[in-house]
Coordinates of C-alpha atoms in Angstrom, one line a residue:
M1 CA -28.6 12.6 53.3
N2 CA -27.7 9.5 55.2
N3 CA -24.1 8.6 55.4
V4 CA -22.9 4.8 55.1
K5 CA -19.7 3.5 56.2
M6 CA -17.6 2.1 53.2
L7 CA -18.0 -1.8 52.8
P8 CA -15.1 -4.1 52.4
L9 CA -15.2 -4.3 48.8
A10 CA -15.6 -0.6 48.2
M11 CA -12.6 0.0 50.7
A12 CA -10.1 -1.7 48.1
V13 CA -11.6 0.3 45.4
V14 CA -11.2 3.6 47.3
A15 CA -7.7 2.6 48.5
A16 CA -6.5 2.5 45.0
L17 CA -7.8 5.9 44.0
C18 CA -7.7 8.1 47.0
P19 CA -5.2 9.4 49.4
I20 CA -4.8 7.5 52.6
S21 CA -6.0 10.8 54.6
V22 CA -9.4 10.4 52.9
L23 CA -9.9 6.9 53.9
A24 CA -10.9 7.9 57.5
Q25 CA -13.7 9.9 56.1
D26 CA -17.4 8.9 55.8
F27 CA -18.7 8.5 52.1
T28 CA -22.3 8.9 51.2
Q29 CA -23.8 5.9 48.8
Q30 CA -23.6 8.2 45.9
Q31 CA -20.0 9.0 46.2
I32 CA -19.1 5.4 46.8
D33 CA -21.0 4.2 43.6
A34 CA -19.2 7.0 41.5
I35 CA -15.8 5.8 42.8
V36 CA -16.5 2.2 41.9
A37 CA -18.0 2.9 38.6
K38 CA -15.0 4.9 37.8
A39 CA -12.7 2.0 38.9
V40 CA -14.7 -0.6 36.7
D41 CA -14.4 1.8 33.8
K42 CA -10.5 1.9 34.1
A43 CA -10.3 -2.0 34.6
L44 CA -12.3 -2.4 31.4
A45 CA -10.4 0.0 29.4
D46 CA -7.1 -1.7 30.3
R47 CA -8.3 -5.3 29.6
Q48 CA -9.6 -3.9 26.1
A49 CA -6.1 -2.4 25.4
K50 CA -4.4 -5.6 26.4
I51 CA -6.7 -7.4 23.8
D52 CA -5.8 -5.0 21.2
A53 CA -2.2 -5.3 21.7
A54 CA -2.3 -8.9 21.6
A55 CA -4.4 -8.9 18.4
D56 CA -1.6 -6.4 16.8
K57 CA 0.9 -9.2 17.7
K58 CA -1.0 -12.1 16.2
V59 CA 1.2 -14.1 13.7
D60 CA -0.2 -15.6 10.5
V61 CA -1.2 -19.4 10.7
I62 CA 0.0 -21.6 7.8
T63 CA -2.9 -23.5 6.7
N64 CA -1.4 -25.0 3.4
P65 CA 1.1 -27.6 3.6
Q66 CA 3.1 -26.1 0.8
T67 CA 4.8 -23.5 3.0
T68 CA 5.5 -20.2 1.1
A69 CA 9.0 -18.6 1.6
A70 CA 9.6 -16.5 4.8
S71 CA 10.1 -12.7 4.4
P72 CA 12.0 -10.3 6.5
D73 CA 9.2 -9.1 8.1
M74 CA 7.4 -12.2 9.5
A75 CA 6.4 -12.7 12.9
I76 CA 8.4 -15.4 14.7
P77 CA 5.8 -17.7 16.4
F78 CA 6.4 -19.4 19.8
G79 CA 7.1 -23.2 19.6
L80 CA 6.2 -25.3 16.6
K81 CA 3.6 -24.7 13.7
F82 CA 1.6 -27.6 12.5
S83 CA -0.1 -27.8 9.2
G84 CA -1.6 -30.5 7.0
Y85 CA -4.8 -32.5 6.1
A86 CA -6.3 -35.9 6.1
R87 CA -9.2 -38.1 5.2
Y88 CA -9.9 -41.1 7.0
G89 CA -13.3 -43.2 6.9
A90 CA -15.0 -46.6 6.3
Q91 CA -16.4 -48.0 3.2
F92 CA -18.4 -50.9 2.3
Q93 CA -19.0 -53.0 -0.9
T94 CA -20.2 -56.6 -1.8
G95 CA -17.6 -57.2 -4.6
D96 CA -14.0 -58.0 -4.4
Q97 CA -12.5 -54.6 -5.4
K98 CA -10.4 -52.8 -3.1
F99 CA -12.5 -49.5 -3.2
V100 CA -16.0 -48.8 -4.4
G101 CA -16.1 -47.9 -8.2
V102 CA -17.5 -44.6 -9.0
D103 CA -20.9 -45.2 -11.2
G104 CA -19.9 -44.4 -14.7
S105 CA -16.3 -44.8 -14.2
Y106 CA -14.4 -45.8 -17.4
N107 CA -12.1 -49.0 -17.8
G108 CA -11.9 -49.2 -14.0
A109 CA -10.5 -45.6 -13.5
S110 CA -12.5 -42.8 -11.8
A111 CA -12.7 -40.7 -14.9
I112 CA -15.7 -38.6 -13.7
G113 CA -14.1 -37.6 -10.3
R114 CA -12.5 -38.8 -7.1
L115 CA -15.1 -37.8 -4.4
G116 CA -16.0 -40.8 -2.3
N117 CA -13.7 -43.0 -4.2
E118 CA -10.3 -42.6 -2.5
G119 CA -8.1 -44.4 0.1
N120 CA -7.1 -43.1 3.7
G121 CA -4.3 -40.8 4.2
G122 CA -3.0 -37.4 5.0
E123 CA 0.0 -35.1 4.9
F124 CA 1.4 -33.7 8.2
Q125 CA 4.0 -30.8 8.6
I126 CA 5.8 -29.2 11.4
T127 CA 7.6 -26.1 11.0
K128 CA 10.1 -24.2 13.3
A129 CA 11.2 -20.5 12.8
F130 CA 13.8 -18.6 14.4
K131 CA 15.6 -15.2 14.3
S132 CA 19.3 -14.9 14.7
S133 CA 21.0 -12.0 16.4
Q134 CA 22.1 -10.5 13.0
G135 CA 18.4 -10.3 11.9
A136 CA 18.3 -13.6 9.6
I137 CA 15.2 -15.6 9.7
W138 CA 15.5 -19.3 9.6
D139 CA 12.9 -22.0 9.2
I140 CA 13.2 -25.8 9.2
N141 CA 10.5 -27.8 7.7
V142 CA 9.5 -31.4 7.9
M143 CA 6.5 -33.2 6.4
F144 CA 5.4 -36.9 6.6
D145 CA 2.5 -38.5 4.5
H146 CA 0.4 -41.6 5.1
W147 CA -1.1 -43.2 1.8
S148 CA -1.6 -46.8 0.9
D149 CA -0.4 -48.0 4.4
E150 CA 3.0 -46.3 3.8
V151 CA 4.7 -43.6 5.6
N152 CA 6.9 -41.4 3.5
L153 CA 9.2 -38.4 4.2
K154 CA 7.9 -35.9 1.6
K155 CA 9.7 -32.7 2.9
A156 CA 12.9 -32.0 4.7
Y157 CA 14.4 -28.7 4.1
V158 CA 16.0 -25.5 5.7
G159 CA 15.6 -21.8 4.6
V160 CA 16.9 -18.5 5.3
T161 CA 15.9 -15.1 4.5
N162 CA 17.1 -11.5 5.2
V163 CA 20.6 -12.4 4.7
L164 CA 21.7 -10.5 1.6
E165 CA 21.8 -6.7 2.2
S166 CA 21.1 -6.0 -1.5
N167 CA 18.1 -8.6 -1.6
P168 CA 16.8 -8.8 1.8
N169 CA 13.6 -10.6 0.6
A170 CA 15.7 -13.5 -1.0
Y171 CA 14.8 -16.8 0.5
I172 CA 17.8 -19.3 0.3
W173 CA 16.6 -23.0 1.0
A174 CA 18.2 -26.4 0.5
G175 CA 16.8 -29.9 1.1
R176 CA 13.7 -31.7 0.0
D177 CA 10.6 -29.8 -0.9
F178 CA 7.6 -29.6 -3.3
H179 CA 8.0 -27.7 -6.5
Q180 CA 6.0 -26.9 -9.4
R181 CA 2.9 -29.0 -8.8
P182 CA 0.0 -27.9 -11.0
Q183 CA -2.9 -30.1 -10.4
Q184 CA -6.4 -31.1 -11.9
G185 CA -8.3 -31.3 -8.6
I186 CA -11.4 -32.9 -10.1
N187 CA -9.3 -36.1 -10.3
D188 CA -6.1 -35.3 -8.5
Y189 CA -4.1 -35.5 -11.5
F190 CA -0.5 -33.6 -11.4
W191 CA 0.3 -32.8 -14.9
M192 CA 4.0 -31.6 -13.8
N193 CA 5.7 -32.4 -10.7
H194 CA 9.6 -31.5 -9.7
D195 CA 9.6 -32.5 -6.4
G196 CA 12.7 -33.8 -4.7
Q197 CA 16.0 -32.8 -3.3
G198 CA 17.8 -29.5 -4.3
A199 CA 18.8 -26.0 -3.4
G200 CA 17.8 -22.7 -4.8
V201 CA 16.6 -19.2 -4.2
K202 CA 13.1 -17.8 -4.1
N203 CA 12.0 -14.0 -4.2
F204 CA 15.2 -12.9 -5.7
D205 CA 14.6 -9.3 -6.8
I206 CA 16.3 -8.2 -10.2
G207 CA 15.2 -4.9 -11.4
G208 CA 11.9 -4.9 -9.3
V209 CA 11.0 -8.4 -10.8
Q210 CA 11.1 -11.2 -8.4
F211 CA 12.0 -14.6 -9.3

């Protein structure tokens, strides 16, 4: 069997896997292929292990502007979290009304629905969470909205959890937030709305029941 000298690329692989005394020897092509294959398998296994470890540490992303109360076991993301939604578009009509009327609307109102008959706007929220040295988890939340050519501050509150030893899941908050907003989505009607400034506690456990 013919012997071949190690190529520079194979030399690096062999140097990582073999003692220095072996490097002076000649290797057959079959031996070099086996060493390179072993090194490639090890590199792929290490890469997959890093991917799996990163996936295990992945944090949940808030997709709803109405942020849920933080919990003691939540992962603390790096930097700021952004959430919200918006709709912006163009429309045309030949009359003088501000918006296009829905076919079949009653008395000027969109009684049959709101799709395609709404103004431009959106809600945009920024949240920052951090953990103290004592284990308390704080989060700061701010939301602005843009509707009818106006920009308004809709949310500005701070909350903390894992501060009560007897109730680690209790979430204490203070500021301006959304509260009790049941809505009929088809025409965007909120039949109850308690938004505004205040303070309170969520997820407070009493005898196994959370309030």
